[in-house]
XYZ file of C-alpha atoms in Angstrom:
766
model
C 0.000 0.000 0.000
C 1.440 3.418 -0.965
C 2.355 6.108 1.554
C -0.239 8.358 -0.073
C -2.989 5.777 0.513
C -1.926 5.402 4.150
C -2.015 9.175 4.495
C -5.553 9.335 3.080
C -6.739 6.542 5.371
C -5.243 8.260 8.403
C -6.899 11.508 7.345
C -10.189 9.661 6.911
C -9.906 8.270 10.429
C -9.232 11.739 11.758
C -12.311 13.072 9.966
C -14.511 10.346 11.429
C -13.298 10.958 14.989
C -13.070 14.739 15.070
C -15.181 16.061 12.215
C -14.126 18.379 9.441
C -13.707 21.487 11.630
C -10.781 19.913 13.502
C -8.774 18.952 10.440
C -5.736 20.586 8.901
C -7.692 21.107 5.664
C -10.267 23.248 7.474
C -7.561 25.253 9.244
C -5.962 26.090 5.894
C -9.140 27.819 4.688
C -9.224 31.607 4.861
C -11.886 33.455 6.837
C -14.165 33.904 3.818
C -13.965 30.210 2.886
C -14.661 29.102 6.471
C -17.720 31.353 6.639
C -19.113 29.737 3.478
C -18.416 26.172 4.679
C -20.064 26.712 8.081
C -23.086 28.696 6.872
C -26.394 26.823 7.281
C -28.844 29.403 5.955
C -31.907 28.028 4.128
C -30.350 29.407 0.931
C -26.875 30.804 0.370
C -25.125 31.983 -2.801
C -21.361 32.448 -2.776
C -19.918 35.051 -5.136
C -16.594 33.324 -5.770
C -14.019 35.451 -7.558
C -11.836 33.747 -10.130
C -9.144 31.523 -8.578
C -10.580 31.897 -5.079
C -10.914 28.167 -4.318
C -14.624 27.662 -4.948
C -14.208 23.910 -5.457
C -12.248 23.665 -2.213
C -15.178 25.354 -0.504
C -17.710 23.051 -2.187
C -15.771 19.952 -1.101
C -15.400 21.396 2.402
C -19.131 22.087 2.570
C -19.996 18.489 1.676
C -17.547 17.126 4.253
C -18.794 19.506 6.942
C -22.430 18.540 6.360
C -21.638 14.828 6.251
C -19.089 14.513 9.073
C -20.040 17.342 11.428
C -23.784 17.680 10.818
C -24.435 13.973 10.082
C -26.182 14.598 6.742
C -25.999 11.384 4.669
C -24.430 11.768 1.239
C -27.620 10.186 -0.137
C -29.528 13.229 1.153
C -27.363 15.637 -0.843
C -27.806 16.547 -4.492
C -24.722 18.134 -6.047
C -25.428 19.735 -9.425
C -22.602 20.597 -11.811
C -22.352 21.707 -15.423
C -20.014 18.981 -16.645
C -19.725 15.319 -15.869
C -15.993 15.855 -15.383
C -16.690 18.335 -12.594
C -18.988 15.887 -10.802
C -16.486 13.040 -11.151
C -13.639 15.165 -9.793
C -15.702 16.217 -6.781
C -16.467 12.558 -5.976
C -12.831 11.591 -6.548
C -11.583 14.259 -4.159
C -14.153 13.154 -1.568
C -12.957 9.549 -1.866
C -9.366 10.584 -1.174
C -10.553 11.650 2.264
C -13.336 9.100 2.723
C -12.351 6.039 0.639
C -15.367 3.941 1.638
C -17.901 6.053 -0.307
C -20.123 3.673 -2.313
C -21.501 4.497 -5.791
C -25.108 4.506 -4.592
C -24.235 7.154 -1.977
C -23.322 9.688 -4.664
C -26.066 8.980 -7.204
C -27.262 12.536 -6.655
C -23.906 13.958 -7.796
C -23.899 14.917 -11.479
C -24.985 17.356 -14.150
C -28.523 18.752 -14.159
C -29.379 16.432 -17.044
C -27.840 13.290 -15.543
C -29.616 13.807 -12.205
C -32.905 14.383 -14.041
C -32.321 11.219 -16.108
C -31.664 9.163 -12.983
C -34.820 10.450 -11.304
C -36.945 9.645 -14.372
C -35.507 6.137 -14.520
C -35.674 5.343 -10.800
C -38.239 7.377 -8.883
C -40.517 9.526 -11.036
C -43.583 8.068 -12.867
C -42.375 8.881 -16.386
C -45.236 6.773 -17.796
C -47.658 9.521 -16.762
C -45.864 11.875 -19.136
C -46.123 9.487 -22.097
C -42.795 7.623 -22.067
C -41.682 4.287 -20.609
C -38.727 3.622 -18.291
C -36.854 2.209 -21.311
C -36.637 5.579 -23.116
C -33.377 6.674 -24.713
C -31.767 10.127 -24.863
C -31.468 12.009 -28.163
C -28.585 14.250 -29.093
C -29.498 17.764 -30.381
C -28.727 16.949 -34.031
C -31.052 13.945 -33.896
C -33.921 16.093 -32.647
C -33.320 18.552 -35.488
C -33.372 15.730 -38.046
C -36.652 14.446 -36.627
C -38.136 17.953 -36.767
C -37.131 18.294 -40.432
C -38.846 14.991 -41.209
C -42.063 16.187 -39.536
C -41.938 19.496 -41.438
C -41.804 17.611 -44.717
C -44.492 15.072 -43.804
C -46.981 17.737 -42.634
C -46.088 20.402 -45.172
C -45.250 22.969 -42.502
C -43.853 26.343 -43.476
C -40.928 26.996 -41.167
C -38.474 29.751 -41.984
C -34.689 29.642 -41.619
C -34.376 25.848 -41.608
C -30.595 26.195 -41.624
C -30.961 27.585 -38.092
C -33.733 25.215 -36.994
C -31.728 23.696 -34.147
C -31.155 27.113 -32.600
C -34.742 28.221 -33.194
C -36.135 25.099 -31.504
C -34.116 25.945 -28.393
C -34.675 29.701 -28.326
C -38.443 29.819 -28.874
C -39.406 26.747 -26.840
C -39.998 28.635 -23.581
C -42.213 31.189 -25.369
C -44.328 28.362 -26.788
C -44.654 26.733 -23.366
C -45.705 30.085 -21.906
C -48.619 30.227 -24.385
C -47.322 32.843 -26.810
C -49.605 32.958 -29.852
C -47.081 33.394 -32.669
C -43.473 32.515 -33.306
C -40.917 35.236 -33.845
C -41.063 34.921 -37.627
C -44.813 34.186 -37.797
C -44.391 30.766 -39.336
C -45.484 27.227 -38.392
C -42.834 26.667 -35.700
C -45.474 26.570 -32.949
C -47.407 23.919 -34.901
C -44.183 21.910 -35.071
C -43.613 21.717 -31.303
C -46.662 19.539 -30.386
C -46.101 17.281 -33.403
C -42.458 16.846 -32.436
C -43.394 16.111 -28.820
C -45.861 13.408 -29.842
C -43.368 11.785 -32.210
C -40.720 11.656 -29.481
C -43.172 9.922 -27.177
C -44.120 7.478 -29.920
C -40.455 6.620 -30.474
C -39.833 6.607 -26.702
C -36.946 9.043 -26.586
C -36.249 12.388 -24.937
C -34.146 15.407 -25.792
C -31.921 17.135 -23.238
C -34.606 19.768 -22.718
C -37.234 17.043 -22.186
C -35.199 15.533 -19.342
C -35.411 18.753 -17.344
C -38.933 19.749 -18.385
C -40.562 16.360 -17.743
C -38.782 15.773 -14.446
C -39.758 19.276 -13.282
C -43.403 18.702 -14.182
C -43.498 15.311 -12.435
C -41.812 16.713 -9.325
C -44.415 19.467 -9.143
C -47.235 16.953 -9.502
C -45.720 14.886 -6.720
C -45.314 17.945 -4.501
C -48.934 18.971 -5.063
C -50.393 15.607 -3.978
C -51.374 14.926 -0.347
C -48.432 13.221 1.271
C -46.239 14.482 -1.535
C -45.265 11.059 -2.865
C -45.902 9.071 -6.034
C -43.386 6.348 -5.360
C -44.470 3.272 -3.476
C -41.037 2.983 -1.922
C -40.557 5.417 0.959
C -36.769 5.476 0.591
C -34.360 8.231 1.479
C -33.933 9.075 -2.189
C -37.670 9.300 -2.884
C -38.197 11.597 0.104
C -36.096 14.282 -1.581
C -32.733 15.835 -0.702
C -31.981 17.717 2.471
C -29.317 19.832 0.771
C -28.854 20.913 -2.865
C -25.394 22.195 -3.754
C -24.828 23.876 -7.126
C -21.490 24.529 -8.832
C -21.051 27.321 -11.440
C -24.541 28.555 -10.652
C -24.121 31.632 -12.863
C -24.380 29.337 -15.914
C -27.919 28.208 -15.048
C -30.741 28.879 -17.470
C -34.436 29.387 -16.745
C -35.316 25.686 -17.123
C -32.567 24.609 -14.725
C -33.782 27.078 -12.106
C -37.311 25.659 -12.424
C -35.878 22.156 -11.958
C -33.899 23.334 -8.924
C -36.991 24.867 -7.333
C -39.115 21.764 -7.945
C -36.437 19.534 -6.443
C -36.143 21.825 -3.435
C -39.817 21.234 -2.613
C -39.757 17.489 -3.319
C -39.011 16.256 0.183
C -41.200 15.761 3.207
C -41.356 18.622 5.686
C -39.072 21.619 5.244
C -37.731 22.489 1.772
C -34.191 21.435 0.992
C -31.469 23.963 1.757
C -29.599 25.459 -1.182
C -25.882 26.258 -1.310
C -24.677 27.646 -4.655
C -21.287 28.932 -5.762
C -20.436 30.872 -8.892
C -18.940 33.982 -10.445
C -21.221 36.421 -12.310
C -18.118 37.822 -14.021
C -17.724 34.534 -15.915
C -21.098 34.407 -17.693
C -20.008 33.663 -21.268
C -22.739 31.322 -22.578
C -25.688 33.616 -23.272
C -26.354 31.713 -26.524
C -27.295 28.776 -24.271
C -29.933 30.747 -22.386
C -27.869 32.030 -19.463
C -27.630 35.701 -18.569
C -25.489 37.956 -16.438
C -28.423 38.446 -14.045
C -28.920 34.726 -13.376
C -26.733 34.772 -10.244
C -28.812 37.548 -8.676
C -32.084 36.076 -9.913
C -31.340 32.934 -7.899
C -30.393 35.051 -4.903
C -33.702 36.924 -4.895
C -35.895 33.993 -5.940
C -34.813 31.887 -2.974
C -34.176 34.770 -0.562
C -30.562 33.672 -0.363
C -27.841 35.064 1.822
C -24.825 36.260 -0.220
C -21.231 35.560 0.786
C -18.041 36.340 -1.119
C -14.701 34.694 -1.819
C -12.569 37.692 -2.847
C -9.024 36.274 -2.512
C -7.336 34.939 -5.660
C -4.604 32.327 -5.155
C -3.761 31.786 -8.828
C -2.397 34.823 -10.657
C 0.351 37.337 -9.968
C -0.466 40.914 -8.996
C 0.018 42.389 -12.491
C -2.513 39.987 -14.016
C -5.046 40.634 -11.252
C -4.631 44.413 -11.548
C -5.407 44.112 -15.257
C -8.338 41.749 -14.584
C -9.879 44.239 -12.164
C -10.254 46.693 -15.048
C -12.669 44.240 -16.691
C -14.602 43.292 -13.554
C -18.332 43.963 -13.920
C -19.842 42.608 -10.685
C -18.797 42.406 -7.067
C -15.750 43.729 -5.262
C -12.210 43.954 -6.591
C -10.194 40.751 -6.719
C -7.671 40.514 -3.911
C -4.382 38.720 -4.465
C -1.776 37.212 -2.176
C 1.180 37.333 -4.586
C 3.571 40.160 -5.321
C 3.837 41.852 -8.698
C 6.396 39.627 -10.376
C 6.273 40.263 -14.125
C 4.490 42.711 -16.329
C 2.077 41.645 -19.067
C 3.732 41.516 -22.474
C 1.984 43.195 -25.407
C 3.442 42.334 -28.805
C 2.620 43.362 -32.350
C 3.039 40.952 -35.290
C 2.621 41.716 -38.952
C 0.281 38.770 -39.583
C -0.792 35.418 -38.069
C 1.963 33.536 -39.911
C 4.717 35.713 -38.465
C 3.131 35.285 -35.053
C 3.003 31.487 -35.378
C 6.706 31.441 -36.210
C 7.431 33.624 -33.210
C 5.310 31.467 -30.884
C 7.030 28.287 -32.069
C 10.470 29.723 -31.332
C 9.339 31.230 -28.022
C 7.761 27.988 -26.834
C 10.841 25.992 -27.827
C 12.972 28.391 -25.784
C 10.662 28.102 -22.774
C 10.780 24.316 -23.033
C 14.581 24.265 -23.265
C 14.670 26.402 -20.129
C 12.695 23.796 -18.193
C 9.040 24.695 -18.674
C 6.902 21.713 -19.648
C 4.657 22.040 -22.683
C 1.534 21.332 -20.615
C 2.136 24.537 -18.643
C 1.737 26.625 -21.816
C -1.514 27.573 -23.548
C -2.455 29.632 -26.597
C -5.971 31.116 -26.605
C -7.841 32.627 -29.545
C -11.327 33.973 -30.181
C -12.177 31.936 -33.302
C -11.521 28.250 -33.920
C -10.330 29.073 -37.456
C -7.278 30.798 -35.966
C -5.784 27.461 -34.912
C -5.009 26.292 -38.457
C -1.791 28.281 -38.983
C -0.600 27.384 -35.462
C -1.068 23.675 -36.151
C 0.927 23.808 -39.389
C 3.832 25.761 -37.920
C 3.941 23.727 -34.690
C 3.983 20.524 -36.747
C 6.937 21.839 -38.734
C 8.806 22.769 -35.547
C 7.974 19.430 -33.907
C 6.102 21.038 -31.007
C 3.521 18.672 -29.446
C 0.121 20.283 -28.996
C -3.408 19.368 -28.003
C -6.228 21.026 -29.887
C -9.354 21.565 -27.812
C -12.015 20.765 -30.400
C -15.194 18.907 -29.578
C -15.149 15.727 -31.635
C -18.297 13.630 -31.892
C -19.024 10.098 -32.992
C -20.482 11.618 -36.149
C -16.880 12.344 -37.131
C -16.189 8.570 -37.127
C -18.762 7.092 -39.566
C -18.463 3.470 -38.507
C -18.956 4.285 -34.809
C -21.795 6.683 -35.569
C -23.538 3.838 -37.414
C -22.764 1.292 -34.670
C -24.276 3.469 -31.929
C -27.443 3.806 -34.012
C -27.560 -0.008 -34.276
C -27.301 -0.301 -30.497
C -29.918 2.396 -29.913
C -32.490 0.551 -32.004
C -31.502 -2.705 -30.278
C -32.406 -1.320 -26.843
C -35.352 0.755 -28.106
C -37.132 -0.930 -31.062
C -39.684 1.922 -31.133
C -36.990 4.244 -32.468
C -38.003 4.050 -36.111
C -36.003 7.134 -37.016
C -32.732 5.448 -36.029
C -33.792 2.158 -37.629
C -34.317 3.898 -40.959
C -30.916 5.586 -40.707
C -29.196 2.277 -39.900
C -30.693 0.456 -42.867
C -30.265 3.370 -45.277
C -26.607 3.969 -44.458
C -24.734 3.853 -47.792
C -21.596 2.396 -46.256
C -22.837 -0.242 -43.828
C -26.623 -0.572 -43.989
C -28.320 -3.828 -44.976
C -31.819 -5.269 -44.425
C -30.687 -8.302 -42.432
C -29.624 -5.993 -39.604
C -33.233 -5.132 -38.728
C -34.061 -8.623 -37.428
C -30.874 -8.725 -35.346
C -31.721 -5.366 -33.738
C -35.312 -6.266 -32.877
C -34.310 -9.637 -31.342
C -31.372 -8.234 -29.364
C -33.216 -8.125 -26.022
C -34.350 -11.742 -26.365
C -30.867 -12.979 -27.313
C -28.916 -11.132 -24.593
C -31.508 -10.356 -21.925
C -30.777 -13.407 -19.752
C -27.007 -13.520 -20.265
C -24.818 -12.950 -17.200
C -22.065 -11.438 -19.355
C -21.451 -10.710 -23.030
C -18.113 -10.257 -24.802
C -17.201 -7.841 -27.573
C -16.493 -10.764 -29.898
C -19.944 -12.214 -29.313
C -21.608 -8.896 -30.186
C -19.409 -8.533 -33.262
C -20.578 -11.961 -34.452
C -24.240 -11.497 -33.423
C -24.672 -8.316 -35.478
C -22.788 -9.808 -38.436
C -20.389 -6.884 -38.379
C -17.712 -8.601 -40.436
C -20.040 -8.653 -43.437
C -21.498 -5.226 -42.674
C -18.018 -3.649 -42.621
C -17.120 -5.228 -45.992
C -13.898 -7.224 -45.371
C -12.665 -6.604 -48.919
C -12.769 -2.806 -48.536
C -9.601 -0.777 -48.016
C -10.816 0.621 -44.691
C -11.939 -2.682 -43.174
C -9.028 -3.172 -40.752
C -9.348 0.346 -39.345
C -13.140 0.055 -39.048
C -12.809 -3.347 -37.328
C -10.286 -1.948 -34.861
C -12.508 1.036 -33.990
C -15.601 -1.176 -33.589
C -13.860 -3.771 -31.415
C -12.306 -1.092 -29.218
C -15.729 0.497 -28.711
C -17.482 -2.814 -28.013
C -14.809 -3.884 -25.515
C -15.238 -0.681 -23.531
C -19.015 -0.970 -23.633
C -19.050 -4.647 -22.602
C -16.636 -4.003 -19.737
C -18.909 -1.263 -18.423
C -22.129 -3.250 -18.911
C -20.781 -6.499 -17.406
C -19.546 -4.590 -14.373
C -22.988 -3.055 -13.917
C -24.651 -6.499 -14.126
C -22.234 -7.882 -11.521
C -23.533 -5.267 -9.091
C -27.077 -6.533 -9.698
C -28.202 -3.573 -11.826
C -30.572 -5.234 -14.316
C -29.842 -7.249 -17.467
C -27.467 -6.678 -20.368
C -30.039 -4.820 -22.481
C -30.700 -2.373 -19.646
C -26.966 -1.952 -19.115
C -26.420 -1.150 -22.816
C -29.292 1.340 -22.697
C -27.691 3.030 -19.707
C -24.347 3.123 -21.516
C -25.892 4.669 -24.644
C -27.809 7.268 -22.611
C -24.651 8.132 -20.704
C -22.741 8.530 -23.955
C -25.379 10.974 -25.200
C -25.105 13.042 -22.020
C -21.428 12.803 -21.122
C -19.544 11.647 -24.183
C -17.181 8.709 -24.346
C -13.519 8.275 -25.073
C -12.581 7.113 -28.540
C -9.241 5.434 -29.107
C -7.817 8.834 -29.997
C -8.776 10.168 -26.605
C -11.404 12.596 -27.876
C -14.778 13.139 -26.252
C -17.703 11.845 -28.245
C -20.427 12.936 -28.553
C -20.362 14.993 -25.354
C -22.729 16.749 -23.006
C -23.881 20.152 -24.228
C -21.721 21.635 -21.493
C -18.677 19.412 -21.844
C -17.219 21.740 -24.433
C -17.217 24.663 -22.056
C -14.283 23.592 -19.970
C -15.918 24.707 -16.733
C -15.198 22.592 -13.709
C -13.211 22.284 -10.515
C -9.908 24.102 -10.370
C -7.254 21.590 -11.484
C -4.740 20.624 -8.810
C -1.048 19.945 -9.391
C -1.551 16.181 -9.663
C -4.172 16.652 -12.379
C -1.766 18.789 -14.348
C 1.132 16.368 -14.002
C -1.082 13.534 -15.229
C -2.081 15.395 -18.399
C -0.111 14.887 -21.654
C 2.962 17.088 -22.062
C 1.549 19.147 -24.933
C 0.928 22.821 -25.589
C -2.790 23.582 -25.228
C -4.503 25.320 -28.162
C -8.067 26.431 -27.459
C -10.696 29.122 -27.821
C -11.341 31.559 -24.994
C -14.646 29.779 -24.319
C -12.896 26.423 -23.914
C -10.366 27.882 -21.468
C -12.912 28.443 -18.704
C -12.121 26.483 -15.543
C -8.488 25.849 -16.534
C -5.203 27.427 -15.500
C -1.686 27.522 -16.937
C 1.672 28.951 -15.959
C 2.095 30.781 -19.279
C -0.746 32.023 -21.497
C -0.587 33.632 -24.937
C -3.783 35.321 -26.149
C -3.498 36.053 -29.859
C -5.455 38.294 -32.203
C -6.273 41.002 -29.649
C -7.380 43.273 -32.502
C -10.412 45.480 -32.726
C -13.038 43.327 -34.426
C -11.595 40.043 -33.110
C -11.341 40.600 -29.346
C -13.964 41.858 -29.008
C -15.903 40.659 -32.033
C -18.208 43.191 -33.631
C -21.320 43.266 -31.429
C -24.884 44.145 -32.352
C -25.913 45.281 -28.868
C -24.664 46.222 -25.431
C -25.306 42.759 -23.962
C -23.031 41.101 -26.520
C -20.329 43.677 -25.869
C -20.493 43.001 -22.129
C -20.193 39.270 -22.710
C -17.142 39.785 -24.945
C -15.585 41.751 -22.103
C -16.296 38.948 -19.631
C -14.823 36.451 -22.088
C -11.567 38.403 -22.230
C -11.595 38.538 -18.415
C -11.897 34.738 -18.329
C -8.963 34.402 -20.717
C -6.472 36.621 -18.900
C -7.293 35.111 -15.504
C -6.264 31.622 -16.678
C -2.612 32.743 -16.423
C -0.670 32.147 -13.232
C 2.709 33.782 -13.894
C 3.135 34.884 -17.502
C 0.616 36.528 -19.816
C 1.314 37.763 -23.348
C -1.238 39.579 -25.514
C -0.631 40.111 -29.218
C -2.264 41.888 -32.155
C -1.697 42.016 -35.928
C -0.951 44.799 -38.361
C -2.586 42.632 -41.028
C -5.103 40.353 -39.243
C -6.592 38.808 -42.379
C -9.931 38.073 -40.677
C -13.266 39.499 -41.916
C -14.348 42.405 -39.731
C -10.986 42.679 -37.966
C -9.077 45.977 -38.000
C -5.296 46.204 -38.139
C -4.985 48.009 -34.843
C -4.888 46.940 -31.190
C -8.116 46.226 -29.368
C -9.492 48.894 -27.083
C -9.164 46.302 -24.321
C -5.391 46.842 -24.427
C -5.940 50.541 -23.770
C -7.989 49.665 -20.689
C -4.982 48.065 -18.998
C -2.830 50.524 -17.009
C 0.397 51.297 -18.867
C 2.605 50.548 -15.866
C 1.451 46.914 -15.993
C 2.579 46.432 -19.603
C 5.813 45.538 -21.328
C 5.310 46.641 -24.941
C 6.916 44.424 -27.571
C 8.837 42.678 -24.797
C 11.328 45.570 -24.647
C 10.765 46.272 -20.981
C 9.693 49.823 -21.854
C 6.249 51.333 -21.813
C 4.622 52.724 -24.918
C 5.290 56.302 -23.767
C 8.987 55.522 -23.284
C 9.182 53.954 -26.754
C 7.365 56.928 -28.285
C 9.774 59.365 -26.605
C 12.759 57.552 -28.069
C 11.217 57.613 -31.570
C 11.078 61.393 -31.809
C 13.266 62.664 -34.655
C 15.162 65.939 -35.143
C 12.015 67.658 -36.329
C 10.178 66.660 -33.176
C 7.559 64.457 -34.883
C 6.594 61.027 -33.444
C 6.433 57.843 -35.472
C 2.759 57.093 -35.488
C 1.653 53.791 -37.064
C -1.838 55.024 -37.860
C -0.525 58.164 -39.562
C 2.089 56.141 -41.442
C -0.617 53.863 -42.768
C -2.514 56.876 -44.102
C 0.631 58.164 -45.775
C 1.234 54.801 -47.442
C -2.323 54.656 -48.757
C -2.068 58.206 -50.093
C 1.227 57.484 -51.817
C -0.222 54.351 -53.446
C -3.199 56.382 -54.685
C -0.986 59.110 -56.142
C 1.306 56.574 -57.828
C -1.699 54.793 -59.315
C -2.993 58.063 -60.791
C 0.448 58.953 -62.089
C 0.891 55.549 -63.746
C -2.335 56.038 -65.720
C -1.032 59.281 -67.311
C 0.661 59.046 -70.729
C 4.429 58.970 -70.450
C 4.394 58.425 -66.723
C 7.489 56.964 -65.122
C 7.767 53.332 -64.040
C 9.004 51.860 -60.757
C 11.201 54.057 -58.592
C 14.854 53.263 -58.274
C 15.877 50.799 -55.579
C 17.710 53.442 -53.547
C 14.978 56.099 -53.443
C 14.287 57.662 -50.052
C 11.030 57.257 -48.038
C 10.413 61.034 -48.286
C 9.165 60.557 -51.868
C 12.105 61.419 -54.132
C 11.256 60.067 -57.578
C 13.456 58.901 -60.393
C 13.828 61.528 -63.096
C 14.558 58.978 -65.790
C 14.379 55.229 -66.068
C 17.527 53.101 -66.029
C 18.840 51.949 -69.305
C 17.534 48.569 -70.375
C 19.746 45.717 -69.168
C 19.523 42.152 -67.921
C 17.623 42.048 -64.590
C 19.897 41.342 -61.668
C 19.003 38.920 -58.866
C 19.039 40.739 -55.543
C 19.129 38.812 -52.291
C 17.333 39.938 -49.146
C 17.220 38.659 -45.571
C 14.336 38.612 -43.075
C 14.612 37.685 -39.412
C 11.787 35.148 -39.604
C 11.763 33.981 -43.210
C 15.522 33.831 -43.835
C 17.107 34.698 -47.182
C 14.983 35.368 -50.248
C 14.884 37.134 -53.611
C 13.778 40.723 -54.136
C 10.755 40.834 -56.460
C 9.898 44.544 -56.510
C 9.983 47.705 -54.457
C 8.924 51.318 -54.516
C 9.178 54.270 -52.202
C 6.963 52.696 -49.553
C 6.881 48.916 -50.006
C 9.243 46.072 -50.712
C 8.188 42.648 -52.020
C 10.327 39.522 -51.725
C 9.942 35.779 -52.229
C 11.169 33.259 -49.613
C 11.560 29.547 -50.098
C 8.782 27.690 -48.308
C 6.868 30.880 -47.497
C 6.039 32.421 -50.878
C 5.864 36.152 -51.595
C 5.623 38.671 -48.756
C 5.208 42.465 -48.727
C 6.689 44.781 -46.086
C 6.624 48.471 -45.230
C 10.106 49.904 -45.695
C 9.600 52.184 -42.719
C 9.651 49.182 -40.386
C 13.088 48.096 -41.602
C 12.167 44.395 -41.480
C 14.036 43.417 -44.656
C 17.781 43.752 -45.187
C 18.842 44.065 -48.839
C 22.054 42.115 -49.550
C 24.446 42.471 -52.452
C 23.289 41.437 -55.915
C 24.232 37.901 -56.942
């Protein structure tokens, strides 16, 4: 047994004897954290500033209630926004209390997973029109079903390319009894038809899980005695405490679910303890809003506490972050100001990628692991040039992109086969299985419909047996070029599924068909690991990155790769060194149509800069190359106090650099003015070239002040002139004029530069 395990067991014994308040972990909490852990108000919301240890407080609260106040874990519901967050909370609890059983933490999970479990185990879902054997749809599947209904009933629904978003956004208005849809089409006729079809095929969408469970909870609460279930168990009597992580990300439907669950027990309503940060609301497109934190506070009459002390970032980063704070008090830090924030200008994204590759290689040679470094960007399209350059430099990286089973055709088809096998009423999936151009065949239908009979009484089933039962060798076409890869992917998937299902049957949890159904539903909600380590298909919130603050052991266990991700995906993470690229006006922030969008862009930038612990670098482009982006720094850079910045990495502020650039005539070198001069010169030259007898290209040695050549050089053989650039190496001069120089570099193609910047050195002619 390891020393660490012994240490955890000793700690567990100490907890059991003395309670959480007498432990070293409790003593290490600051006064604000202790106040939150010990508070027992009927409802309490904790405004937890970024990096203030909110997960530590949540874990401490659970331990305090369980060990000091004798609240069973079964009487707690812990709601998170990602499955990863729920799993990490349970894992950290088990390090202190190793004997926690799975059934004790069944109430720990995402809103959707807890709702699913209640519908399967305790709520009378049959009264709502489904059976206990229902399956969970992914959002794309619901959209496909809606399109089929539109065609069958001849409905006129506008903007079908945005149907998925419209179904989500207008659903609450339809439920509230609004007479017409936003675009005055047949969308409101579609909703009841879609609902009936889902019941007929015995499957629910993510929204259905919350809506149906909320309705059934309210019916149960309204009945005398308050119970539908025949079993008067602890779980059916409702929770005593409901704890919510990242509460600011809640939407209206989740708040309704929370309120219904609060009233679901006998006697007094459950107590609510919620933690979150209103300054990190960045998912308004999902129905959240910056007022959600305070809506919960007032709806439940909650007491508000704060966690103002940040333990993550250095003082310079926090001072900058405070300029973007929208709610609550200023963030307090415990670290000294160690290093200023670097602001760097690059000509274009390619030049920046080259710079980042060299910079990261230098950091790595100096002892910094790749996993401690992250590059954030606003748009996913910005990662392409980074990937190509990092590949060329041999820099390992991990791209944070949500990959689904739909990206792996054979697995997408296989999951559909399994879904029909555990839910024969799902005619939509059956049609897709049989119509698949790559793998579909009619003989599969009989195998799917008889699956429950064939496997229902088996004590265990192997991956090989399932492969043979479904006739997958023939379905995958053994003579095709991709057969071996498809077979490997299918067998890997089936082995993982069978291991999970057989383990569940060993614990007495139903038969193999029920276990497969649970596995498929879980995959729809949480995602599953493919052999490449990607999530698939993923919970709607898995892509957000929100979750418990990672500890040092988590970081050491992660692959040693540079992290490339969008600002949205960075939420909940932290890194020693962070580069945020493309901080141009029109990129960060994006162009916004209203004040609410602008405020969310500001919060998104706040999230990004507060991921950095020690080193933060912000960069912008002279030539961004993105639609809507302007070749000038974002106004967000002007919001950061100058004394916190190190411009271009020179160690000097912008005012110091400007002072040094003053010439003998007292004029400053102003990039914006220079750009205007260049454009004016190009316009004048263009007009001059259109005049009869106008001169050609200026001589190579002409000065920037605009001296022109009085006569052209005599005709002679063109000479090859070499040039050198710091990033691109040696190349060949193509052309130049008074303002610009164009050169071609091997491997990089042709590039243009402003002469005033002095980026290109002209060498002797060959």
